[in-house]
Coordinates of C-alpha atoms in Angstrom, one line a residue:
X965 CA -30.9 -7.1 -33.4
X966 CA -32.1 -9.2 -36.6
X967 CA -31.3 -8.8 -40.1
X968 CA -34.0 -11.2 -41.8
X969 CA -34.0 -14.3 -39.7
X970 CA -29.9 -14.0 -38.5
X971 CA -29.1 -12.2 -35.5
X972 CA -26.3 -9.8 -35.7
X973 CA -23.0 -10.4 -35.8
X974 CA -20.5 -8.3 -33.3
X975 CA -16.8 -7.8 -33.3
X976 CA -15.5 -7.0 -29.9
X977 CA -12.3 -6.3 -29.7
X978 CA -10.2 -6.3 -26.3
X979 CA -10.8 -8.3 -23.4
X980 CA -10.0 -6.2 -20.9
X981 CA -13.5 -5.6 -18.4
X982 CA -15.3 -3.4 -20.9
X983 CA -14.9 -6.3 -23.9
X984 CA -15.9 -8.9 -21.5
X985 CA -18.8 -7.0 -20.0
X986 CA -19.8 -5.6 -24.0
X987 CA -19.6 -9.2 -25.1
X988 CA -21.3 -10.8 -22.0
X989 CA -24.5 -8.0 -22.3
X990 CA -24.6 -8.3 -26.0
X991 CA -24.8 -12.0 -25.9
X992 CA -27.8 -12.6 -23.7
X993 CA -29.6 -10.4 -26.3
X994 CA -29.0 -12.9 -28.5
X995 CA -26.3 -11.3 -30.6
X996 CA -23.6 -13.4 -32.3
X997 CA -20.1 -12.0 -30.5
X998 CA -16.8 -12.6 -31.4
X999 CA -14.5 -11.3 -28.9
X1000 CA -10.6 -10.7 -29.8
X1001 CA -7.8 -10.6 -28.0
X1002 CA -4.1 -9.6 -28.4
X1003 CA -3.0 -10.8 -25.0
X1004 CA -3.2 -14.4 -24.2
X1005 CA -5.2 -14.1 -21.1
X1006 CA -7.8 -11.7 -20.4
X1007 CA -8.3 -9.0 -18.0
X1008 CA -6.2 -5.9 -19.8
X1009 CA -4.8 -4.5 -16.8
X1010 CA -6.5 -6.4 -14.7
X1011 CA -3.0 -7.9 -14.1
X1012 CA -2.2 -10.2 -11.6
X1013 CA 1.3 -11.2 -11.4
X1014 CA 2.3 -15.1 -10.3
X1015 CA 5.3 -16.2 -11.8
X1016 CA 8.1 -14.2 -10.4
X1017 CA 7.8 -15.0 -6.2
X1018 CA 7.8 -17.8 -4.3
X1019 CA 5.5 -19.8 -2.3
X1020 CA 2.7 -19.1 -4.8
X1021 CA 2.6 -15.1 -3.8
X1022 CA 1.1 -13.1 -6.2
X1023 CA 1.0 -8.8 -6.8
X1024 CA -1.5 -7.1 -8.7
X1025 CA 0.2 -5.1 -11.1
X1026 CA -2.8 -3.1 -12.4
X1027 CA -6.4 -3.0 -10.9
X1028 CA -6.3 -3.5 -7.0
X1029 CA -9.3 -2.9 -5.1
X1030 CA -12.9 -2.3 -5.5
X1031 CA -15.0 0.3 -3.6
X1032 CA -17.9 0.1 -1.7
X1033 CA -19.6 2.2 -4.0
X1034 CA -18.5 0.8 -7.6
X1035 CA -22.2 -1.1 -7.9
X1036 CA -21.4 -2.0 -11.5
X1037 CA -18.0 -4.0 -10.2
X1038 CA -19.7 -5.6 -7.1
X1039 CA -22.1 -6.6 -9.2
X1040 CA -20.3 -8.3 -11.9
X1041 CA -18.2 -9.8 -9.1
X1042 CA -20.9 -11.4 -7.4
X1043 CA -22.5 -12.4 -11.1
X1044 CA -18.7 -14.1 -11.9
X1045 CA -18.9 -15.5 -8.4
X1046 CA -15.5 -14.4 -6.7
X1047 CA -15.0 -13.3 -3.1
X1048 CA -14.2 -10.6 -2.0
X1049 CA -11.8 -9.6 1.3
X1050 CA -12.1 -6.2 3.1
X1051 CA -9.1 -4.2 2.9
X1052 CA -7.9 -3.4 6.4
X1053 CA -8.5 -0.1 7.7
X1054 CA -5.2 0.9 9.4
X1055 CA -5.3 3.3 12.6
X1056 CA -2.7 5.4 11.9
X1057 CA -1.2 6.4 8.4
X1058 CA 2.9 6.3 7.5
X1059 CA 4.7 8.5 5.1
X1060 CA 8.3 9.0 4.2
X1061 CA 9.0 12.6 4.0
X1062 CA 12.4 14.0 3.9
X1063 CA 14.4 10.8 4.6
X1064 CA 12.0 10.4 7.7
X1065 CA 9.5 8.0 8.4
X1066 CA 6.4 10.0 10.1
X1067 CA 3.5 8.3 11.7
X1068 CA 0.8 10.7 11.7
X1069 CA -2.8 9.1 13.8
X1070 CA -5.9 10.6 15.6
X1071 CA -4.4 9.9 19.0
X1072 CA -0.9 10.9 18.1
X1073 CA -0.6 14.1 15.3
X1074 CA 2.5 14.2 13.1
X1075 CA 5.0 16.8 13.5
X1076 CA 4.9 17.4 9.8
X1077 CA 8.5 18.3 8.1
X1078 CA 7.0 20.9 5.8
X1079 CA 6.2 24.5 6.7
X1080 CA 2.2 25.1 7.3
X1081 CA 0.6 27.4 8.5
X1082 CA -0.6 27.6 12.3
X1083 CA -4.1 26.9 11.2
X1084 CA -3.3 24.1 9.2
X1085 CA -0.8 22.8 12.0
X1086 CA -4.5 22.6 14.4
X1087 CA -6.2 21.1 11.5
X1088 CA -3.6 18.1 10.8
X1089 CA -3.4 15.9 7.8
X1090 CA -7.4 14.6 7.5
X1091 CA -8.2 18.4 8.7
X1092 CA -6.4 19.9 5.7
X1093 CA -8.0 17.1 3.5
X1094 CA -11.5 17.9 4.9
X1095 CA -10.9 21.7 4.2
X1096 CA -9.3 21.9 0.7
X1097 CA -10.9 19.0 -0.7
X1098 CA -14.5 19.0 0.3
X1099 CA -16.0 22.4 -1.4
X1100 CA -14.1 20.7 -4.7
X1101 CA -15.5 17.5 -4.1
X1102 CA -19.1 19.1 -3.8
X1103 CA -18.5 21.2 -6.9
X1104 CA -17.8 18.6 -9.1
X1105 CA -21.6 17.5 -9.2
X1106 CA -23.1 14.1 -10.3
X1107 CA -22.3 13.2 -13.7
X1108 CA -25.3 11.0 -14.0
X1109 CA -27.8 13.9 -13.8
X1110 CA -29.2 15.8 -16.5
X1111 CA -27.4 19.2 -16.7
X1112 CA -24.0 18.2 -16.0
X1113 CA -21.3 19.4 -16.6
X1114 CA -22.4 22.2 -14.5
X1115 CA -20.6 25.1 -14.1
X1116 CA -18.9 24.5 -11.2
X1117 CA -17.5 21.5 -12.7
X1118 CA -16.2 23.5 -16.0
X1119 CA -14.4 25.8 -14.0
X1120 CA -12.7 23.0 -12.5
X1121 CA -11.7 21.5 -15.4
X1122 CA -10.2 25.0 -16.1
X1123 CA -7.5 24.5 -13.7
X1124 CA -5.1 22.3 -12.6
X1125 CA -5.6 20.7 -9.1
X1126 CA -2.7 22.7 -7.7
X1127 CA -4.3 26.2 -8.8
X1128 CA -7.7 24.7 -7.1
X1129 CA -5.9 23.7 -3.9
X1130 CA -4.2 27.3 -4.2
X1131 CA -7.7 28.7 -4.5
X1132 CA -8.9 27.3 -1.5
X1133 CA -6.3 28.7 0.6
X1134 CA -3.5 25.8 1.0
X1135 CA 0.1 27.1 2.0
X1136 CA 2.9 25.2 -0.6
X1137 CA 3.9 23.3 2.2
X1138 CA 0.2 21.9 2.3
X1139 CA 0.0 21.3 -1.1
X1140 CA 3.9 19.7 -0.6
X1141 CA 2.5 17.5 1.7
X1142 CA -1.0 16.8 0.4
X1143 CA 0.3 15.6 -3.3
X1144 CA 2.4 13.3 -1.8
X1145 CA 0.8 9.6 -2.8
X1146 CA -2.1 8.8 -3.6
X1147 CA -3.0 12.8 -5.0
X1148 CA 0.0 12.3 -7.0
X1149 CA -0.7 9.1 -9.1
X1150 CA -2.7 10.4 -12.1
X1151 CA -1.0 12.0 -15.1
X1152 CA 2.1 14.0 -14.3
X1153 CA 1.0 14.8 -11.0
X1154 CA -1.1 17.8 -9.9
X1155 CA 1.0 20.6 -11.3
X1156 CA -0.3 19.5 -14.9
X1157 CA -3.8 17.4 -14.4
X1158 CA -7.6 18.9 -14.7
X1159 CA -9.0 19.8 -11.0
X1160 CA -12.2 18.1 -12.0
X1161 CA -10.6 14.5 -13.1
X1162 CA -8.5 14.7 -9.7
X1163 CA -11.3 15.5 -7.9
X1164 CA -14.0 12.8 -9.6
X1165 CA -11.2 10.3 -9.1
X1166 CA -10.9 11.0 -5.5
X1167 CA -14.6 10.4 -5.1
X1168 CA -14.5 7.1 -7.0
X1169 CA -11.1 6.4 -4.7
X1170 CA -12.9 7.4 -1.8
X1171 CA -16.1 5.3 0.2
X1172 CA -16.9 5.7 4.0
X1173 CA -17.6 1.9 4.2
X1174 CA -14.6 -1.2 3.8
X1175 CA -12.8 -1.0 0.5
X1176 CA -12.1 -4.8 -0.9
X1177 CA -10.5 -7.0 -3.2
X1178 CA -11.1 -10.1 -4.6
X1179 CA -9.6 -13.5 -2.8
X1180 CA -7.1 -15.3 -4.8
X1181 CA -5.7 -12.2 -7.5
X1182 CA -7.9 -9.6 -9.0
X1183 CA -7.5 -11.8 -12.0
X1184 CA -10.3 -14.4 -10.9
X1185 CA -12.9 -11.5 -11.8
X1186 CA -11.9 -11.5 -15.5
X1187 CA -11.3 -14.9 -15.5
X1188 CA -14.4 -15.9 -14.8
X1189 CA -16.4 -14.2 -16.9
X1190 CA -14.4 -15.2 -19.7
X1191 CA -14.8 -18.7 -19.1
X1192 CA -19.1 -17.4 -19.5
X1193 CA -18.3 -16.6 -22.9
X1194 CA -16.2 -19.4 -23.7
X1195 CA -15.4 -20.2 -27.0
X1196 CA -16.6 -16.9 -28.1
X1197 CA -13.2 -15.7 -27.2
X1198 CA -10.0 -15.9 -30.1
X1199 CA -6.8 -15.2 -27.7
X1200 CA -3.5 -14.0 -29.6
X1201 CA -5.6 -12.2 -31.9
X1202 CA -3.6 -8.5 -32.5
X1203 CA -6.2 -6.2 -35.0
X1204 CA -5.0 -4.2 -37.3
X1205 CA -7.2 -2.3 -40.4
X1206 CA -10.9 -2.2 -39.5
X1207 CA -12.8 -1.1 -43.3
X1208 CA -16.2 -0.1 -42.6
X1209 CA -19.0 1.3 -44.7
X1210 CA -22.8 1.6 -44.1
X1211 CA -23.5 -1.8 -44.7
X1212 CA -20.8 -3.8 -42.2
X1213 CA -17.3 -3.4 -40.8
X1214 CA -14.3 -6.2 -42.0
X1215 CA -12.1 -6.3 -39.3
X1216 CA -8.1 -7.8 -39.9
X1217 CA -5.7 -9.0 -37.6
X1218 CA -2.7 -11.2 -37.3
X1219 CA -2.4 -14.6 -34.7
X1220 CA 0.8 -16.2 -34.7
X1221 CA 2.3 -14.3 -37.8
X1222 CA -0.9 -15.2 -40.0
X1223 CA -3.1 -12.7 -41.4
X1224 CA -6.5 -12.9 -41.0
X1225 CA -9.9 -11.2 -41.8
X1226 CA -13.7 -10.9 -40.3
X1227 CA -16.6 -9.7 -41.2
X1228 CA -19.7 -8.4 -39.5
X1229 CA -22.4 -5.9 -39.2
X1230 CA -20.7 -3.6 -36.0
X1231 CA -17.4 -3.4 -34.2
X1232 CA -17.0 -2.4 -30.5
X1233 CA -13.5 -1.1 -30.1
X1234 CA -12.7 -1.7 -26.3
X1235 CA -8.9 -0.8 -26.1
X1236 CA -7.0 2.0 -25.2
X1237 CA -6.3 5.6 -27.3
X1238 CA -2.8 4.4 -27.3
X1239 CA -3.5 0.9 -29.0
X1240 CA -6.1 2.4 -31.2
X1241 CA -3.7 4.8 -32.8
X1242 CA -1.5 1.9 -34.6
X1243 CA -5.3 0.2 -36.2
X1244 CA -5.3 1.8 -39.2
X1245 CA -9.3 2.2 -40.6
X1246 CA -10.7 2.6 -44.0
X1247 CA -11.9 5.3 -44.7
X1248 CA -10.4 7.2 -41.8
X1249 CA -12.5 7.8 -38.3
X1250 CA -13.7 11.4 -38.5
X1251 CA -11.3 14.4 -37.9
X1252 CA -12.3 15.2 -34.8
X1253 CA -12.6 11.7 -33.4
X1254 CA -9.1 11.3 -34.2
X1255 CA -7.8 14.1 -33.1
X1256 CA -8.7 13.0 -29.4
X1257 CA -7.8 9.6 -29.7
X1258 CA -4.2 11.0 -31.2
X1259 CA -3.8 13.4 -27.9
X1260 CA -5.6 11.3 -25.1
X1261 CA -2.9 11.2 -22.7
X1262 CA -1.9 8.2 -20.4
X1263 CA -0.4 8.0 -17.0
X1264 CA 2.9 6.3 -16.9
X1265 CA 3.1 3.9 -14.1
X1266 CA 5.7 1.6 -13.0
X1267 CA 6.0 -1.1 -10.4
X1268 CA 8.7 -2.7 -8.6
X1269 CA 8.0 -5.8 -6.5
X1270 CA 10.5 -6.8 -4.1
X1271 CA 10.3 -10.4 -2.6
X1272 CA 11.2 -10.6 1.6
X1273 CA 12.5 -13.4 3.7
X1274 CA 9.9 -12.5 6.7
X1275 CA 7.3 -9.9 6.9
X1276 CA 8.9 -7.5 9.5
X1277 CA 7.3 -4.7 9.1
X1278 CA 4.2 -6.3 11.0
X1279 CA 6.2 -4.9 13.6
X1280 CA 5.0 -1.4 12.1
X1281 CA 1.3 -2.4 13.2
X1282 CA -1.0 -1.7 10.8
X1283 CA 1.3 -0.6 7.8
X1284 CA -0.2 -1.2 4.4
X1285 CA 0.5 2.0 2.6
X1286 CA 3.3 4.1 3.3
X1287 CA 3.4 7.5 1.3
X1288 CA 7.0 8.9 0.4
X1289 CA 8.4 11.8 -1.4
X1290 CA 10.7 9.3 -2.9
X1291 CA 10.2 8.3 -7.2
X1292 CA 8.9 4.8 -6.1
X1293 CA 6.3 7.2 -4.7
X1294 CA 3.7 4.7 -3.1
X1295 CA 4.7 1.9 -1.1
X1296 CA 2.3 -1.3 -0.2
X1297 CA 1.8 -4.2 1.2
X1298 CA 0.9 -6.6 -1.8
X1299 CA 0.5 -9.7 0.6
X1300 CA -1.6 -8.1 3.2
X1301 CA -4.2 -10.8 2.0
X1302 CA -2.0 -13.8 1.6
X1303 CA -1.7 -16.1 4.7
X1304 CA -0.1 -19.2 3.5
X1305 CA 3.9 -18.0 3.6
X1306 CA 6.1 -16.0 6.0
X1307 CA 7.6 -14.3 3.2
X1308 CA 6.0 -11.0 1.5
X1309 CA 5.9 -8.8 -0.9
X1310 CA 6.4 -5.0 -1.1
X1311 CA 5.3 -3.1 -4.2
X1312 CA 6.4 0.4 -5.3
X1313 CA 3.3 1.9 -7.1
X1314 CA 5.3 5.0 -9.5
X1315 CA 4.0 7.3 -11.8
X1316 CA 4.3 10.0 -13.7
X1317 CA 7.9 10.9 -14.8
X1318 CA 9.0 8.8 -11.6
X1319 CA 7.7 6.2 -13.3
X1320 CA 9.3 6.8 -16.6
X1321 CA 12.6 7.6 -14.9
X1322 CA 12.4 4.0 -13.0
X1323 CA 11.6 2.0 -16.0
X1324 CA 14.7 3.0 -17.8
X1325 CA 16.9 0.0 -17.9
X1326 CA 19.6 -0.6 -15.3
X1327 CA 16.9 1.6 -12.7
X1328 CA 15.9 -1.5 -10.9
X1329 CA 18.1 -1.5 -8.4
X1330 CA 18.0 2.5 -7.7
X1331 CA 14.4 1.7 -6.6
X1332 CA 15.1 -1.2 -4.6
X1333 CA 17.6 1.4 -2.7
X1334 CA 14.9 3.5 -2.3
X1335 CA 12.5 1.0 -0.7
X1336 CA 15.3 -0.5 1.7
X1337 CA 15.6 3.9 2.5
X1338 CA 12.4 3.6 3.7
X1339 CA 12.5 0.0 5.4
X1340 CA 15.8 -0.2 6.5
X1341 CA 15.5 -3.8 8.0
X1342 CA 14.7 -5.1 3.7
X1343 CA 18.6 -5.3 3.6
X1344 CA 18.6 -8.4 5.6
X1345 CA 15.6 -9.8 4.7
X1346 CA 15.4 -9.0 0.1
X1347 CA 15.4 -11.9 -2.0
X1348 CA 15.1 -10.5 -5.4
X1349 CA 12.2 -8.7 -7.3
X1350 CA 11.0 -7.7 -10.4
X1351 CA 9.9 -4.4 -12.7
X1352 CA 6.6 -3.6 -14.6
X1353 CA 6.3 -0.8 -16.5
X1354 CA 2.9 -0.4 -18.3
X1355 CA 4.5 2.4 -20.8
X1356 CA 5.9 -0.8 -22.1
X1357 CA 3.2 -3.1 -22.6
X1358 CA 2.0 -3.5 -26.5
X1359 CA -1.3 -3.7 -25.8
X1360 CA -1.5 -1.1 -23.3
X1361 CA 1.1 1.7 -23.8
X1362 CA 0.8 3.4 -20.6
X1363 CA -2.2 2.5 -18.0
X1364 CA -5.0 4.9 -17.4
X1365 CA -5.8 7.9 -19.0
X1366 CA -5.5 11.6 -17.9
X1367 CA -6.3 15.1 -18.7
X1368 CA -4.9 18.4 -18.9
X1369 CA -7.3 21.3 -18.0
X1370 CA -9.8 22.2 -20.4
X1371 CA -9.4 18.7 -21.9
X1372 CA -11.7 16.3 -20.0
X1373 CA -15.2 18.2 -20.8
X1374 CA -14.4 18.2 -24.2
X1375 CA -12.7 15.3 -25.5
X1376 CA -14.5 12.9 -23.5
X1377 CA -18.2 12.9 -25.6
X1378 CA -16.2 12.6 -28.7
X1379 CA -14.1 9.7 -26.8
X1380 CA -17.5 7.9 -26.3
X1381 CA -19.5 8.4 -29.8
X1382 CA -20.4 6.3 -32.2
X1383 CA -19.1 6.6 -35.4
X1384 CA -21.0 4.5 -38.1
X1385 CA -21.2 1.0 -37.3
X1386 CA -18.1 1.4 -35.3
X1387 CA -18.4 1.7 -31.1
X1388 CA -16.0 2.9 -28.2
X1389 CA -16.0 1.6 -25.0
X1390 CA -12.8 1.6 -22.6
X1391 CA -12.4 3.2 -18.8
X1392 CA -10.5 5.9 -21.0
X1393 CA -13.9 6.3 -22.7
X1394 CA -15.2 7.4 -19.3
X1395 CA -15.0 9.8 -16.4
X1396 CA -13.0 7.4 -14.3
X1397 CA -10.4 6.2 -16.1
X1398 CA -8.0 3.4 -14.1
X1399 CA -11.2 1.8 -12.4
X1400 CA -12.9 -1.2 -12.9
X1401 CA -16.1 0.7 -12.3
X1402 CA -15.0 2.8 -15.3
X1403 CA -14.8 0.4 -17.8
X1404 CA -18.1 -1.3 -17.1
X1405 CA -19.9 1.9 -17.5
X1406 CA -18.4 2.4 -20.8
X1407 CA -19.5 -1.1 -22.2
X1408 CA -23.0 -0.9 -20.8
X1409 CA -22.8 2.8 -22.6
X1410 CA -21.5 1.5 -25.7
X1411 CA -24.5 -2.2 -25.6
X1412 CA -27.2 0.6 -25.4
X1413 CA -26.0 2.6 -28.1
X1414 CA -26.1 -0.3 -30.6
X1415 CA -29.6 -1.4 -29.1
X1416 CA -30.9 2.0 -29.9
X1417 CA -29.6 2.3 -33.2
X1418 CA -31.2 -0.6 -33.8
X1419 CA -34.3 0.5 -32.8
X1420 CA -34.0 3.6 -34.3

């Protein structure tokens, strides 16, 4: 890490959880890190809305919970020293299907509205998951072990996840019902994403122990660990040219409308595809590198938050997710964890071209419409409420990335290469983009490659 008797010096740029966690690791090696950052906060999207609601409620508009499973995340929670809440388990599960709201349960089966097949009729909702999900879920392998991707998991990639559910047997009504939520939230639904990312994402989704969150807003976790690095941190800080050569890298950016320039001896580029196509580098990155971060595709998501007078539907019992056919698409509960008002909040999680179509100006109130559709009682009880549309963010352009078959296999070790004295980290950089989990992968990825290089 020395050059004579200095240590390095590092340019991380992007403060979202892979900048933090880059800058963070790289500066207990002794490193000298300078961490820019457009926004004027950290987190990326970590996002935890507070200014628009009353009573101090607050509604995570990016990053919302964190699995029993995502080690790395629990880990740098408990480092950053937040506390976490389990997510309540609910007993039965509620979706809005053809203008009717079905509550499907162990005890109690749904009468789905959808034409199934007899079989698939005995099996019920979690049978038809268990059948048409679990030979995919066991085929896409373990990323982490030597040999991968095996075949199983190219042929997945192949595909999209509706020929895979086809190939497994599911009627169209099944596959109706089955895309409906959570299945439906990456990319432009399962018509047009890779089998294997919507299969690895619904093992990183999925845990047989509590999912949780983190007390307070999601936002503590960046929070905190930014206030670790301190003054390492320049907020406000948009780049915009990175030169590089074999000697160093001069990065450029603007903060409040003034140019200015930085030198050092490697960059760590931890921001979006979308973002990193308007940075414009000297000499260019290498044709193929740019070619993917040029087509690396990004899920559209938009949320509408709508404030209520009282939280009525406790009288639902149990209701924190209700999954609709509707283009607000996913419905929750964003004060589930909040105890200090009577009011609450409900959040319309969008995406795809739903989510597009509802960020269009003038839209909000055709999704408010929708929500009231599907809780009747919001009528007497809305307040107001507000629209977030990650497409149009700056400094994200979209939220998490997303591939079309044949895609994911081979864009992503190009994604994730050095190139000179230039490094990528990002959760597009790895295979689970839109998790925290993700992102801290790719910044522990992206520390070790410039330790080895400089060991090399």
């Amino acid at each position: 890490m020395l050059i004579g008797r200095f240590p390095e010096r590092i340019v991380v740029i992007g403060a979202g959880m892979a900048g933090l966690v880059c800058t963070l690791e790289l500066m207990k090696q002794g490193y000298n890190v300078r961490l820019l950052e457009a926004n004027s906060q950290p987190g990326g999207r970590i996002y935890t809305m507070r200014d628009q609601f009353a009573d101090g409620l607050f509604c995570e508009m990016g990053a919302a919970f964190i699995g029993a499973h995502h080690f790395l995340t629990l880990h740098y929670a408990q480092q950053a020293g937040v506390q976490l809440i389990n997510v309540p388990a609910p007993n039965r599960s509620l979706s809005y299907i053809d203008g009717r709201l079905i509550i499907d349960s162990p005890v109690e089966p749904a009468w789905w509205p959808v034409s199934l097949t007899s079989e698939e009729r005995t099996l019920g909702y979690a049978g038809m998951l268990e059948k048409y999900l679990k030979p995919g879920l066991n085929a896409t392998g373990d990323p982490s072990l030597p040999g991968w991707p095996t075949k199983q998991a190219v042929l997945l990639d192949s595909m999209t996840m509706e020929e895979y559910l086809i190939s497994q047997g599911a009627s169209s009504g099944a596959i109706k019902l089955l895309e409906i939520g959570y299945m439906q939230m990456l990319g432009d639904g399962i018509r047009k994403v890779s089998a294997l990312q919507r299969l690895l994402d619904l093992k990183m989704a999925s845990s047989g122990r509590n999912t949780q969150t983190i007390a307070g807003g999601m936002d503590q976790l960046p929070k905190k660990l930014a206030l670790t690095i301190g003054s390492n941190i320049s907020y406000g800080c948009a780049v915009t040219h990175i030169e590089h050569s074999n000697k160093g890298v001069t990065i450029q950016y603007t903060n409040s409308g003034e140019v200015f320039t930085i030198c050092s001896d490697r960059v760590i580029v931890a921001i979006p595809s979308t973002v990193l196509r308007t940075i414009h580098f000297s000499p260019p990155l290498s044709k193929e590198k740019n070619d993917v971060i040029q087509n690396q595709l990004s899920t559209s998501v938009t949320r509408t938050v709508i404030q209520s007078r009282t939280r009525f539907w406790n009288n639902l019992s149990s209701f924190t997710t209700v999954n609709t056919d509707l283009k607000i698409g996913w419905l929750l509960d964003a004060t589930f964890t909040q105890t200090t008002s009577r009011r609450g909040l409900i959040c319309s999680y969008a995406s795809g071209e739903s989510a597009r179509e509802l960020s269009k100006a003038g839209n909000f109130h055709s999704a408010v419409s929708e929500i009231k559709q599907v809780l009747p009682e919001l009528s007497y009880q809305y307040e107001g409420g507000t629209v977030f549309s990650w497409d149009h963010n700056p400094y994200s352009r979209g939220a998490y990335a997303w591939y079309k078959p044949k895609q994911m296999i081979r864009m992503l070790p190009t994604l994730s290469a050095e190139q000179g004295r230039i490094y990528f980290a990002g959760d597009n950089t790895s295979l689970f983009p839109g998790w925290i989990e993700g992102a801290i992968s790719s910044a522990l990825r992206a520390v070790n490659q410039i330790i080895s290089s400089r060991l090399s």
